[in-house]
PDB file of C-alpha atoms in Angstrom:
ATOM      1  CA  UNK A   1     -14.465  -9.428  -4.696  1.00  0.00           C
ATOM      2  CA  UNK A   2     -10.852  -8.020  -4.469  1.00  0.00           C
ATOM      3  CA  UNK A   3      -9.603  -5.108  -3.495  1.00  0.00           C
ATOM      4  CA  UNK A   4      -6.212  -3.026  -3.499  1.00  0.00           C
ATOM      5  CA  UNK A   5      -5.768  -0.760  -0.655  1.00  0.00           C
ATOM      6  CA  UNK A   6      -2.797   1.560  -1.933  1.00  0.00           C
ATOM      7  CA  UNK A   7      -1.210   5.253  -0.580  1.00  0.00           C
ATOM      8  CA  UNK A   8       1.811   6.097   1.118  1.00  0.00           C
ATOM      9  CA  UNK A   9       3.363   4.497   4.405  1.00  0.00           C
ATOM     10  CA  UNK A  10       1.808   4.863   6.931  1.00  0.00           C
ATOM     11  CA  UNK A  11      -1.916   6.198   5.552  1.00  0.00           C
ATOM     12  CA  UNK A  12      -3.949   2.790   7.163  1.00  0.00           C
ATOM     13  CA  UNK A  13      -3.213   0.639   4.353  1.00  0.00           C
ATOM     14  CA  UNK A  14      -2.598  -2.974   6.274  1.00  0.00           C
ATOM     15  CA  UNK A  15      -4.877  -0.965   9.569  1.00  0.00           C
ATOM     16  CA  UNK A  16      -7.487  -1.144   6.983  1.00  0.00           C
ATOM     17  CA  UNK A  17      -7.096  -3.912   5.376  1.00  0.00           C
ATOM     18  CA  UNK A  18      -7.324  -6.472   8.166  1.00  0.00           C
ATOM     19  CA  UNK A  19     -10.959  -4.235   9.499  1.00  0.00           C
ATOM     20  CA  UNK A  20     -12.095  -4.690   5.641  1.00  0.00           C
ATOM     21  CA  UNK A  21     -11.554  -8.495   6.072  1.00  0.00           C
ATOM     22  CA  UNK A  22     -13.524  -9.114   9.253  1.00  0.00           C
ATOM     23  CA  UNK A  23     -16.271  -7.000   8.315  1.00  0.00           C
ATOM     24  CA  UNK A  24     -16.375  -8.522   4.597  1.00  0.00           C
ATOM     25  CA  UNK A  25     -15.723 -12.265   6.070  1.00  0.00           C
ATOM     26  CA  UNK A  26     -12.980 -11.878   3.367  1.00  0.00           C
ATOM     27  CA  UNK A  27      -9.385 -12.901   3.133  1.00  0.00           C
ATOM     28  CA  UNK A  28      -6.941 -10.195   3.553  1.00  0.00           C
ATOM     29  CA  UNK A  29      -2.892 -10.638   2.118  1.00  0.00           C
ATOM     30  CA  UNK A  30      -0.277  -7.689   3.419  1.00  0.00           C
ATOM     31  CA  UNK A  31       2.202  -7.861  -0.598  1.00  0.00           C
ATOM     32  CA  UNK A  32       4.927  -7.023   2.050  1.00  0.00           C
ATOM     33  CA  UNK A  33       4.932  -9.614   4.456  1.00  0.00           C
ATOM     34  CA  UNK A  34       3.665 -12.548   1.577  1.00  0.00           C
ATOM     35  CA  UNK A  35       6.664 -11.242  -0.755  1.00  0.00           C
ATOM     36  CA  UNK A  36       8.236 -12.511   3.031  1.00  0.00           C
ATOM     37  CA  UNK A  37       6.798 -15.861   3.099  1.00  0.00           C
ATOM     38  CA  UNK A  38       7.224 -16.935   0.029  1.00  0.00           C
ATOM     39  CA  UNK A  39      11.010 -15.684  -0.204  1.00  0.00           C
ATOM     40  CA  UNK A  40      12.258 -17.048   3.411  1.00  0.00           C
ATOM     41  CA  UNK A  41      13.298 -13.118   3.526  1.00  0.00           C
ATOM     42  CA  UNK A  42      12.036  -9.562   4.812  1.00  0.00           C
ATOM     43  CA  UNK A  43      12.089  -7.221   2.587  1.00  0.00           C
ATOM     44  CA  UNK A  44      15.463  -4.689   3.872  1.00  0.00           C
ATOM     45  CA  UNK A  45      17.093  -8.494   3.493  1.00  0.00           C
ATOM     46  CA  UNK A  46      16.160  -8.484   0.250  1.00  0.00           C
ATOM     47  CA  UNK A  47      16.691  -4.552  -0.490  1.00  0.00           C
ATOM     48  CA  UNK A  48      19.815  -5.063   0.864  1.00  0.00           C
ATOM     49  CA  UNK A  49      21.357  -8.519  -0.607  1.00  0.00           C
ATOM     50  CA  UNK A  50      19.193  -8.148  -4.293  1.00  0.00           C
ATOM     51  CA  UNK A  51      19.010  -4.278  -4.543  1.00  0.00           C
ATOM     52  CA  UNK A  52      15.399  -2.315  -5.795  1.00  0.00           C
ATOM     53  CA  UNK A  53      15.658  -3.988  -8.698  1.00  0.00           C
ATOM     54  CA  UNK A  54      15.036  -7.199  -7.806  1.00  0.00           C
ATOM     55  CA  UNK A  55      12.525  -6.674  -5.072  1.00  0.00           C
ATOM     56  CA  UNK A  56       9.870  -4.615  -8.142  1.00  0.00           C
ATOM     57  CA  UNK A  57      10.060  -7.535  -9.623  1.00  0.00           C
ATOM     58  CA  UNK A  58       9.709 -10.098  -7.167  1.00  0.00           C
ATOM     59  CA  UNK A  59       6.753  -7.230  -5.930  1.00  0.00           C
ATOM     60  CA  UNK A  60       4.966  -7.519  -9.203  1.00  0.00           C
ATOM     61  CA  UNK A  61       4.938 -10.933  -9.631  1.00  0.00           C
ATOM     62  CA  UNK A  62       3.853 -11.568  -6.059  1.00  0.00           C
ATOM     63  CA  UNK A  63       0.824  -9.206  -7.466  1.00  0.00           C
ATOM     64  CA  UNK A  64      -0.046 -10.626 -10.498  1.00  0.00           C
ATOM     65  CA  UNK A  65      -0.692 -13.918  -7.846  1.00  0.00           C
ATOM     66  CA  UNK A  66      -2.667 -11.875  -5.694  1.00  0.00           C
ATOM     67  CA  UNK A  67      -4.708 -10.508  -8.691  1.00  0.00           C
ATOM     68  CA  UNK A  68      -5.897 -14.408  -9.267  1.00  0.00           C
ATOM     69  CA  UNK A  69      -7.101 -14.583  -6.086  1.00  0.00           C
ATOM     70  CA  UNK A  70     -11.421 -14.661  -5.076  1.00  0.00           C
ATOM     71  CA  UNK A  71     -12.353 -12.175  -2.058  1.00  0.00           C
ATOM     72  CA  UNK A  72      -9.632 -10.889  -0.844  1.00  0.00           C
ATOM     73  CA  UNK A  73      -8.247  -7.881   0.117  1.00  0.00           C
ATOM     74  CA  UNK A  74      -4.720  -7.086  -1.190  1.00  0.00           C
ATOM     75  CA  UNK A  75      -2.536  -3.944   1.328  1.00  0.00           C
ATOM     76  CA  UNK A  76       0.944  -3.040  -1.392  1.00  0.00           C
ATOM     77  CA  UNK A  77       3.952  -1.748  -0.085  1.00  0.00           C
ATOM     78  CA  UNK A  78       3.456   1.699  -0.874  1.00  0.00           C
ATOM     79  CA  UNK A  79       5.951   1.817  -3.850  1.00  0.00           C
ATOM     80  CA  UNK A  80       4.144  -0.851  -5.510  1.00  0.00           C
ATOM     81  CA  UNK A  81       1.495   1.363  -8.465  1.00  0.00           C
ATOM     82  CA  UNK A  82       4.993   2.834  -8.668  1.00  0.00           C
ATOM     83  CA  UNK A  83       6.643   0.075 -11.001  1.00  0.00           C
ATOM     84  CA  UNK A  84       5.526  -1.078 -14.433  1.00  0.00           C
ATOM     85  CA  UNK A  85       1.627  -2.118 -14.985  1.00  0.00           C
ATOM     86  CA  UNK A  86       1.372  -2.651 -11.247  1.00  0.00           C
ATOM     87  CA  UNK A  87      -1.868   0.231 -11.507  1.00  0.00           C
ATOM     88  CA  UNK A  88      -3.045  -1.898 -14.644  1.00  0.00           C
ATOM     89  CA  UNK A  89      -3.231  -4.806 -12.738  1.00  0.00           C
ATOM     90  CA  UNK A  90      -4.929  -4.184  -9.795  1.00  0.00           C
ATOM     91  CA  UNK A  91      -7.324  -1.767 -12.166  1.00  0.00           C
ATOM     92  CA  UNK A  92      -8.009  -4.610 -14.221  1.00  0.00           C
ATOM     93  CA  UNK A  93      -8.339  -7.193 -10.897  1.00  0.00           C
ATOM     94  CA  UNK A  94     -10.718  -5.378  -8.685  1.00  0.00           C
ATOM     95  CA  UNK A  95     -11.528  -2.244  -7.397  1.00  0.00           C
ATOM     96  CA  UNK A  96      -8.619   0.057  -6.768  1.00  0.00           C
ATOM     97  CA  UNK A  97      -8.846   2.030  -3.599  1.00  0.00           C
ATOM     98  CA  UNK A  98      -6.085   5.459  -3.006  1.00  0.00           C
ATOM     99  CA  UNK A  99      -6.032   6.054   1.062  1.00  0.00           C
ATOM    100  CA  UNK A 100      -5.071   9.586   0.391  1.00  0.00           C
ATOM    101  CA  UNK A 101      -3.947  10.742   3.594  1.00  0.00           C
ATOM    102  CA  UNK A 102      -2.554  14.201   4.275  1.00  0.00           C
ATOM    103  CA  UNK A 103       1.967  14.792   4.938  1.00  0.00           C
ATOM    104  CA  UNK A 104       1.947  16.290   8.437  1.00  0.00           C
ATOM    105  CA  UNK A 105      -1.145  13.620   9.053  1.00  0.00           C
ATOM    106  CA  UNK A 106       1.520  10.739   7.964  1.00  0.00           C
ATOM    107  CA  UNK A 107       4.746  12.303   9.534  1.00  0.00           C
ATOM    108  CA  UNK A 108       2.898  12.398  12.579  1.00  0.00           C
ATOM    109  CA  UNK A 109       1.499   8.422  11.867  1.00  0.00           C
ATOM    110  CA  UNK A 110       5.143   7.637  10.723  1.00  0.00           C
ATOM    111  CA  UNK A 111       7.278   9.210  14.094  1.00  0.00           C
ATOM    112  CA  UNK A 112       4.502   7.074  16.931  1.00  0.00           C
ATOM    113  CA  UNK A 113       4.620   3.463  14.864  1.00  0.00           C
ATOM    114  CA  UNK A 114       6.439   0.747  15.799  1.00  0.00           C
ATOM    115  CA  UNK A 115       7.511  -0.704  12.674  1.00  0.00           C
ATOM    116  CA  UNK A 116      11.035  -0.469  11.848  1.00  0.00           C
ATOM    117  CA  UNK A 117      11.071   2.114   8.121  1.00  0.00           C
ATOM    118  CA  UNK A 118      13.942   2.298   6.702  1.00  0.00           C
ATOM    119  CA  UNK A 119      13.834   5.106   4.395  1.00  0.00           C
ATOM    120  CA  UNK A 120      12.320   7.175   7.320  1.00  0.00           C
ATOM    121  CA  UNK A 121      15.074   5.743   9.863  1.00  0.00           C
ATOM    122  CA  UNK A 122      16.439   8.777  11.549  1.00  0.00           C
ATOM    123  CA  UNK A 123      15.247  11.850  10.008  1.00  0.00           C
ATOM    124  CA  UNK A 124      13.573  14.630  12.562  1.00  0.00           C
ATOM    125  CA  UNK A 125       9.335  16.046  11.943  1.00  0.00           C
ATOM    126  CA  UNK A 126      10.229  18.574  10.100  1.00  0.00           C
ATOM    127  CA  UNK A 127      12.670  16.838   7.251  1.00  0.00           C
ATOM    128  CA  UNK A 128      10.040  13.922   7.642  1.00  0.00           C
ATOM    129  CA  UNK A 129       7.176  15.873   6.153  1.00  0.00           C
ATOM    130  CA  UNK A 130       9.197  17.943   3.860  1.00  0.00           C
ATOM    131  CA  UNK A 131      10.516  14.065   2.630  1.00  0.00           C
ATOM    132  CA  UNK A 132       6.987  12.810   2.487  1.00  0.00           C
ATOM    133  CA  UNK A 133       5.849  15.771   0.305  1.00  0.00           C
ATOM    134  CA  UNK A 134       8.696  15.013  -2.095  1.00  0.00           C
ATOM    135  CA  UNK A 135       7.743  10.922  -2.180  1.00  0.00           C
ATOM    136  CA  UNK A 136       4.141  12.335  -2.604  1.00  0.00           C
ATOM    137  CA  UNK A 137       4.702  14.342  -5.588  1.00  0.00           C
ATOM    138  CA  UNK A 138       6.608  11.176  -7.775  1.00  0.00           C
ATOM    139  CA  UNK A 139       3.776   8.975  -6.616  1.00  0.00           C
ATOM    140  CA  UNK A 140       0.850  10.776  -6.662  1.00  0.00           C
ATOM    141  CA  UNK A 141       0.480  10.316 -10.651  1.00  0.00           C
ATOM    142  CA  UNK A 142       0.321   6.538  -9.663  1.00  0.00           C
ATOM    143  CA  UNK A 143      -2.282   6.728  -7.523  1.00  0.00           C
ATOM    144  CA  UNK A 144      -4.104   9.014  -8.642  1.00  0.00           C
ATOM    145  CA  UNK A 145      -4.555   6.369 -11.023  1.00  0.00           C
ATOM    146  CA  UNK A 146      -7.049   4.469  -8.661  1.00  0.00           C
ATOM    147  CA  UNK A 147     -10.630   3.859  -9.321  1.00  0.00           C
ATOM    148  CA  UNK A 148     -11.582   5.302  -5.910  1.00  0.00           C
ATOM    149  CA  UNK A 149      -9.507   7.938  -3.987  1.00  0.00           C
ATOM    150  CA  UNK A 150     -10.770   8.534  -0.490  1.00  0.00           C
ATOM    151  CA  UNK A 151      -9.556  11.954   0.965  1.00  0.00           C
ATOM    152  CA  UNK A 152      -8.991  12.376   4.865  1.00  0.00           C
ATOM    153  CA  UNK A 153      -7.347  12.392   8.151  1.00  0.00           C
ATOM    154  CA  UNK A 154      -9.000   9.700   9.546  1.00  0.00           C
ATOM    155  CA  UNK A 155     -10.532   6.719   7.332  1.00  0.00           C
ATOM    156  CA  UNK A 156     -13.165   5.126   8.222  1.00  0.00           C
ATOM    157  CA  UNK A 157     -13.590   1.199   6.657  1.00  0.00           C
ATOM    158  CA  UNK A 158     -17.788   2.324   6.204  1.00  0.00           C
ATOM    159  CA  UNK A 159     -16.231   4.608   3.363  1.00  0.00           C
ATOM    160  CA  UNK A 160     -14.591   1.386   1.444  1.00  0.00           C
ATOM    161  CA  UNK A 161     -17.688  -1.045   1.588  1.00  0.00           C
ATOM    162  CA  UNK A 162     -19.593   2.211   0.639  1.00  0.00           C
ATOM    163  CA  UNK A 163     -17.544   2.383  -2.886  1.00  0.00           C
ATOM    164  CA  UNK A 164     -17.371  -1.577  -3.007  1.00  0.00           C
ATOM    165  CA  UNK A 165     -20.943  -1.365  -2.589  1.00  0.00           C
ATOM    166  CA  UNK A 166     -21.355   1.343  -4.452  1.00  0.00           C
ATOM    167  CA  UNK A 167     -19.626  -0.130  -7.569  1.00  0.00           C
ATOM    168  CA  UNK A 168     -21.529  -3.880  -6.968  1.00  0.00           C
ATOM    169  CA  UNK A 169     -24.728  -2.628  -7.519  1.00  0.00           C
TER     170      UNK A 169
END
């Protein structure tokens, strides 16, 4: 079983991935952390030193690597589905799940998050909602290629488990 969790930053991919990993007794991989460990640099360092284009190539290579693993839950970075053939890779390798959370809820979560996110640094709550809406307009066509779309403010791990079970019958 391979499950890929996609969606905008703050939608809960990593939190959901850890919960699913425990519940289903399979490995969990946060793709950004995987990249950081592989290259011994943080994602912001890679962006700063090598640029976004190089980061996206590293991300694509890492995604293809983890797509070969068995019994794994993978939380991707928010932009990963939007480049190259990444959506096709995920859909062919396993179940791709889009965690679709509305912009106001994402903004609330991101403002209260302890994780530093360079893309949104210094934005007011109103600016953040507008920024998220604009980014989602660009990303939604990619995200919606996922075989499973779960929409809501609070998406429970049980919902993802139910989708996995439904598809493995």
